[in-house]
Amino acid sequence: MGTKSLPLGRGGYLPIPPSRAFISDYLHFAARVPSHPLVRMCNLKRVDELRKSGPITIGWTTLFTRAFALMAIHHPELRQRICDWPWARIYQKPSQGAKICVSRKYQGADWLFFFGINSPETLSLVEIQNLLVDAKTSPVENIVPFYQQTLYSRCPRFLRRFMWFMVLNFPGLGREASKGTFGVSSVASQKAISIHPMSAGHMVLTYAPIEENGDMRVTLVYDHRLFDGSTIANFLSELEETFITLIVEELNELCSEAASGIRLQQAS
């Protein structure tokens, strides 16, 4: 069922629908994180040209997921987060994981799902792109974490909040595969900009639509208890360098493979 509403001229109370329960809990805990956004204008004109000329068009979310994961290989501190209870301490996860925000229509309502990609630094751009296409097009019931989120959203609030509390404060007790070390969220495809996406974790990346000259506004929202602005500025600079070196190299390889395939077809 979709979000209920009352007819014009009639007021009253309505329950929070399951489609908004998960995000309500998420924001409840995200509000406790002293996050701060830092922006860098990156010129990604060459990346934009190459991503459109390969055998498949690589989406920006795929590109940022891969680029950030490659950059973070050299910075184990990017796998750290703060746990507050029963005392403040830092927990470092053993491996990387990306959490991608995926907006889906389900049972007549708009849902925001979180799609996990484990160890994205080990996957190619095409592999990540295929995973995200599947997350956006396959039936929600066929995507295990999405279906689990719909079940969770129908639990009583006290139980949902208790589960969140345990995951955030005792991450070592759960399955690492279900938790991310960074998030990616953007509305650039709708020609809009997310200024400061909130996060219950320590790092979320967002990006704006690319401009005609190739400039793109890239934002890292970070837990200020872990990092200072100068450190995040260096990460953003290194992220841009990763794009213009490793990502451009991988995109060039895709274009070369596509061109070789065309030549082979013509020769045969």
Short mmCIF file of C-alpha atoms in Angstrom, two decimals, residues 10-248:
data_model
loop_
_atom_site.label_atom_id
_atom_site.label_comp_id
_atom_site.label_asym_id
_atom_site.label_seq_id
_atom_site.Cartn_x
_atom_site.Cartn_y
_atom_site.Cartn_z
CA ARG A 10 -10.57 16.83 6.67
CA GLY A 11 -7.66 16.80 9.11
CA GLY A 12 -6.43 14.14 11.49
CA TYR A 13 -3.62 11.80 12.43
CA LEU A 14 -2.10 9.16 10.22
CA PRO A 15 0.39 6.40 11.06
CA ILE A 16 3.90 6.60 9.67
CA PRO A 17 3.87 4.22 6.69
CA PRO A 18 6.42 1.38 6.49
CA SER A 19 8.04 3.12 3.51
CA ARG A 20 9.16 5.94 5.84
CA ALA A 21 9.86 3.92 9.00
CA PHE A 22 13.39 2.85 8.05
CA ILE A 23 14.50 6.32 6.99
CA SER A 24 12.93 7.80 10.15
CA ASP A 25 15.06 5.49 12.29
CA TYR A 26 18.11 6.20 10.15
CA LEU A 27 17.73 9.96 10.60
CA HIS A 28 17.11 9.53 14.33
CA PHE A 29 20.60 8.07 14.75
CA ALA A 30 22.21 10.19 12.02
CA ALA A 31 21.20 13.32 13.95
CA ARG A 32 23.62 12.25 16.69
CA VAL A 33 26.62 12.28 14.35
CA PRO A 34 28.42 15.67 14.22
CA SER A 35 28.78 15.57 10.45
CA HIS A 36 30.18 18.29 8.23
CA PRO A 37 30.22 18.62 4.41
CA LEU A 38 33.32 19.57 2.43
CA VAL A 39 33.14 20.38 -1.30
CA ARG A 40 35.67 20.23 -4.12
CA MET A 41 35.15 21.19 -7.75
CA CYS A 42 36.63 18.34 -9.78
CA ASN A 43 37.11 18.46 -13.54
CA LEU A 44 35.92 15.11 -14.87
CA LYS A 45 35.39 16.04 -18.51
CA ARG A 46 37.57 13.22 -19.86
CA VAL A 47 35.84 10.71 -17.59
CA ASP A 48 32.44 11.86 -18.86
CA GLU A 49 33.52 11.46 -22.49
CA LEU A 50 34.90 7.97 -21.97
CA ARG A 51 32.01 6.65 -19.83
CA LYS A 52 29.59 7.34 -22.69
CA SER A 53 31.72 5.80 -25.43
CA GLY A 54 32.25 2.30 -24.04
CA PRO A 55 30.21 -0.86 -24.73
CA ILE A 56 27.82 0.22 -21.95
CA THR A 57 27.28 3.62 -20.37
CA ILE A 58 28.84 3.62 -16.90
CA GLY A 59 26.81 5.59 -14.37
CA TRP A 60 28.35 8.19 -12.09
CA THR A 61 27.37 6.28 -8.95
CA THR A 62 29.33 3.30 -10.27
CA LEU A 63 32.32 5.52 -11.04
CA PHE A 64 32.34 7.17 -7.61
CA THR A 65 31.90 3.84 -5.82
CA ARG A 66 34.88 2.35 -7.64
CA ALA A 67 37.06 5.48 -7.41
CA PHE A 68 36.48 6.02 -3.69
CA ALA A 69 37.15 2.36 -2.92
CA LEU A 70 40.42 2.44 -4.88
CA MET A 71 41.49 5.62 -3.10
CA ALA A 72 40.54 4.21 0.32
CA ILE A 73 42.80 1.17 -0.13
CA HIS A 74 45.68 3.39 1.01
CA HIS A 75 43.77 4.87 3.98
CA PRO A 76 42.70 2.25 6.55
CA GLU A 77 41.36 5.08 8.72
CA LEU A 78 38.49 5.33 6.24
CA ARG A 79 37.26 2.00 7.59
CA GLN A 80 36.90 3.44 11.09
CA ARG A 81 33.82 4.71 12.87
CA ILE A 82 32.98 5.82 16.41
CA CYS A 83 30.84 3.72 18.75
CA ASP A 84 29.34 5.74 21.63
CA TRP A 85 28.06 3.15 24.10
CA PRO A 86 28.94 2.01 26.73
CA TRP A 87 31.98 4.24 26.18
CA ALA A 88 33.31 6.18 23.20
CA ARG A 89 35.72 4.10 21.13
CA ILE A 90 36.84 3.63 17.52
CA TYR A 91 36.02 0.46 15.63
CA GLN A 92 37.91 -0.39 12.42
CA LYS A 93 36.21 -2.73 9.99
CA PRO A 94 38.37 -5.41 8.36
CA SER A 95 37.20 -4.72 4.80
CA GLN A 96 35.50 -2.08 2.69
CA GLY A 97 31.82 -1.94 1.88
CA ALA A 98 29.75 0.59 -0.07
CA LYS A 99 26.15 1.45 0.77
CA ILE A 100 24.29 2.89 -2.22
CA CYS A 101 20.97 4.71 -1.83
CA VAL A 102 18.46 3.30 -4.33
CA SER A 103 15.04 4.90 -4.76
CA ARG A 104 12.34 2.41 -5.76
CA LYS A 105 8.58 2.38 -6.10
CA TYR A 106 7.18 -0.53 -4.09
CA GLN A 107 3.55 -1.36 -3.38
CA GLY A 108 2.48 2.10 -4.48
CA ALA A 109 4.92 4.01 -2.25
CA ASP A 110 8.36 5.57 -2.66
CA TRP A 111 11.01 3.62 -0.76
CA LEU A 112 14.66 4.47 -0.18
CA PHE A 113 16.64 1.25 -0.04
CA PHE A 114 20.29 0.75 0.88
CA PHE A 115 22.18 -1.58 -1.45
CA GLY A 116 25.45 -3.03 -0.16
CA ILE A 117 28.48 -3.81 -2.31
CA ASN A 118 31.24 -5.70 -0.51
CA SER A 119 34.89 -4.95 -1.35
CA PRO A 120 34.09 -2.68 -4.34
CA GLU A 121 37.80 -2.14 -4.93
CA THR A 122 38.01 -5.74 -6.17
CA LEU A 123 35.20 -5.32 -8.74
CA SER A 124 35.41 -3.82 -12.21
CA LEU A 125 33.31 -0.89 -13.34
CA VAL A 126 31.15 -3.22 -15.43
CA GLU A 127 30.58 -5.56 -12.47
CA ILE A 128 29.52 -2.68 -10.20
CA GLN A 129 27.32 -1.22 -12.93
CA ASN A 130 25.56 -4.57 -13.45
CA LEU A 131 24.95 -4.90 -9.69
CA LEU A 132 23.38 -1.43 -9.54
CA VAL A 133 21.23 -2.01 -12.62
CA ASP A 134 19.95 -5.18 -10.97
CA ALA A 135 19.25 -3.29 -7.73
CA LYS A 136 17.18 -0.73 -9.65
CA THR A 137 15.23 -3.10 -11.89
CA SER A 138 14.80 -6.53 -10.25
CA PRO A 139 11.66 -7.14 -8.16
CA VAL A 140 12.16 -5.93 -4.60
CA GLU A 141 11.25 -9.39 -3.27
CA ASN A 142 14.17 -10.88 -5.22
CA ILE A 143 16.77 -8.58 -3.60
CA VAL A 144 17.41 -9.99 -0.14
CA PRO A 145 18.50 -6.78 1.69
CA PHE A 146 15.61 -4.82 0.17
CA TYR A 147 13.06 -7.44 1.19
CA GLN A 148 14.60 -7.60 4.68
CA GLN A 149 14.23 -3.82 4.92
CA THR A 150 10.52 -4.05 4.13
CA LEU A 151 10.08 -6.66 6.88
CA TYR A 152 12.12 -4.59 9.34
CA SER A 153 9.99 -1.51 8.56
CA ARG A 154 6.88 -3.32 9.76
CA CYS A 155 8.35 -4.13 13.18
CA PRO A 156 7.39 -2.05 16.25
CA ARG A 157 9.48 1.09 16.61
CA PHE A 158 11.07 0.07 19.94
CA LEU A 159 12.37 -3.12 18.32
CA ARG A 160 13.66 -1.29 15.24
CA ARG A 161 15.48 1.28 17.36
CA PHE A 162 17.00 -1.45 19.54
CA MET A 163 18.35 -3.22 16.43
CA TRP A 164 19.86 0.05 15.19
CA PHE A 165 21.42 0.68 18.61
CA MET A 166 23.08 -2.73 18.65
CA VAL A 167 24.41 -2.47 15.09
CA LEU A 168 25.88 1.00 15.67
CA ASN A 169 27.47 0.32 19.05
CA PHE A 170 28.55 -3.32 18.67
CA PRO A 171 29.42 -3.68 14.97
CA GLY A 172 31.90 -6.46 15.66
CA LEU A 173 29.06 -8.76 16.75
CA GLY A 174 27.27 -8.69 13.41
CA ARG A 175 28.11 -9.78 9.88
CA GLU A 176 30.59 -7.40 8.29
CA ALA A 177 29.02 -8.09 4.90
CA SER A 178 25.90 -6.22 5.97
CA LYS A 179 27.69 -3.00 6.89
CA GLY A 180 29.34 -0.33 4.78
CA THR A 181 32.40 1.82 5.30
CA PHE A 182 31.11 4.62 3.06
CA GLY A 183 27.86 5.64 1.43
CA VAL A 184 26.99 7.11 -1.96
CA SER A 185 23.84 9.17 -2.40
CA SER A 186 22.98 11.62 -5.17
CA VAL A 187 20.06 13.16 -7.05
CA ALA A 188 22.27 14.45 -9.88
CA SER A 189 20.34 12.35 -12.42
CA GLN A 190 17.33 14.57 -11.61
CA LYS A 191 19.45 17.70 -12.10
CA ALA A 192 19.39 18.44 -8.38
CA ILE A 193 22.03 18.77 -5.66
CA SER A 194 22.03 17.19 -2.21
CA ILE A 195 23.80 19.75 -0.02
CA HIS A 196 24.32 17.74 3.17
CA PRO A 197 23.03 14.13 3.13
CA MET A 198 22.94 12.82 6.68
CA SER A 199 24.60 9.58 7.68
CA ALA A 200 24.49 7.30 10.69
CA GLY A 201 28.02 6.23 9.74
CA HIS A 202 31.15 8.31 9.31
CA MET A 203 31.37 9.05 5.56
CA VAL A 204 28.93 9.65 2.72
CA LEU A 205 29.74 10.93 -0.76
CA THR A 206 27.42 12.94 -2.98
CA TYR A 207 27.89 14.70 -6.31
CA ALA A 208 26.14 17.33 -8.41
CA PRO A 209 25.30 17.26 -12.13
CA ILE A 210 28.36 17.71 -14.33
CA GLU A 211 28.72 21.12 -15.97
CA GLU A 212 29.41 21.79 -19.63
CA ASN A 213 33.11 22.45 -19.00
CA GLY A 214 33.44 19.13 -17.16
CA ASP A 215 33.44 20.55 -13.64
CA MET A 216 31.54 18.61 -11.01
CA ARG A 217 30.82 19.54 -7.42
CA VAL A 218 31.86 16.57 -5.25
CA THR A 219 31.00 16.54 -1.53
CA LEU A 220 32.22 14.35 1.31
CA VAL A 221 30.10 14.48 4.47
CA TYR A 222 32.23 13.22 7.34
CA ASP A 223 32.18 12.64 11.09
CA HIS A 224 34.11 15.62 12.47
CA ARG A 225 35.12 13.60 15.53
CA LEU A 226 37.29 11.42 13.27
CA PHE A 227 38.57 13.86 10.65
CA ASP A 228 39.38 17.53 10.18
CA GLY A 229 38.66 19.56 7.08
CA SER A 230 42.24 19.56 5.81
CA THR A 231 42.31 15.74 5.88
CA ILE A 232 39.04 15.49 3.94
CA ALA A 233 40.32 18.09 1.45
CA ASN A 234 43.31 15.83 0.81
CA PHE A 235 41.00 12.84 0.33
CA LEU A 236 38.97 14.78 -2.26
CA SER A 237 42.14 15.80 -4.09
CA GLU A 238 43.30 12.18 -4.13
CA LEU A 239 39.84 11.08 -5.30
CA GLU A 240 40.08 13.41 -8.31
CA GLU A 241 43.56 12.06 -9.05
CA THR A 242 42.16 8.51 -8.91
CA PHE A 243 39.55 9.48 -11.48
CA ILE A 244 42.00 10.97 -13.96
CA THR A 245 44.44 8.07 -13.65
CA LEU A 246 42.99 4.68 -12.66
CA ILE A 247 39.38 5.30 -13.71
CA VAL A 248 40.37 6.85 -17.05
#
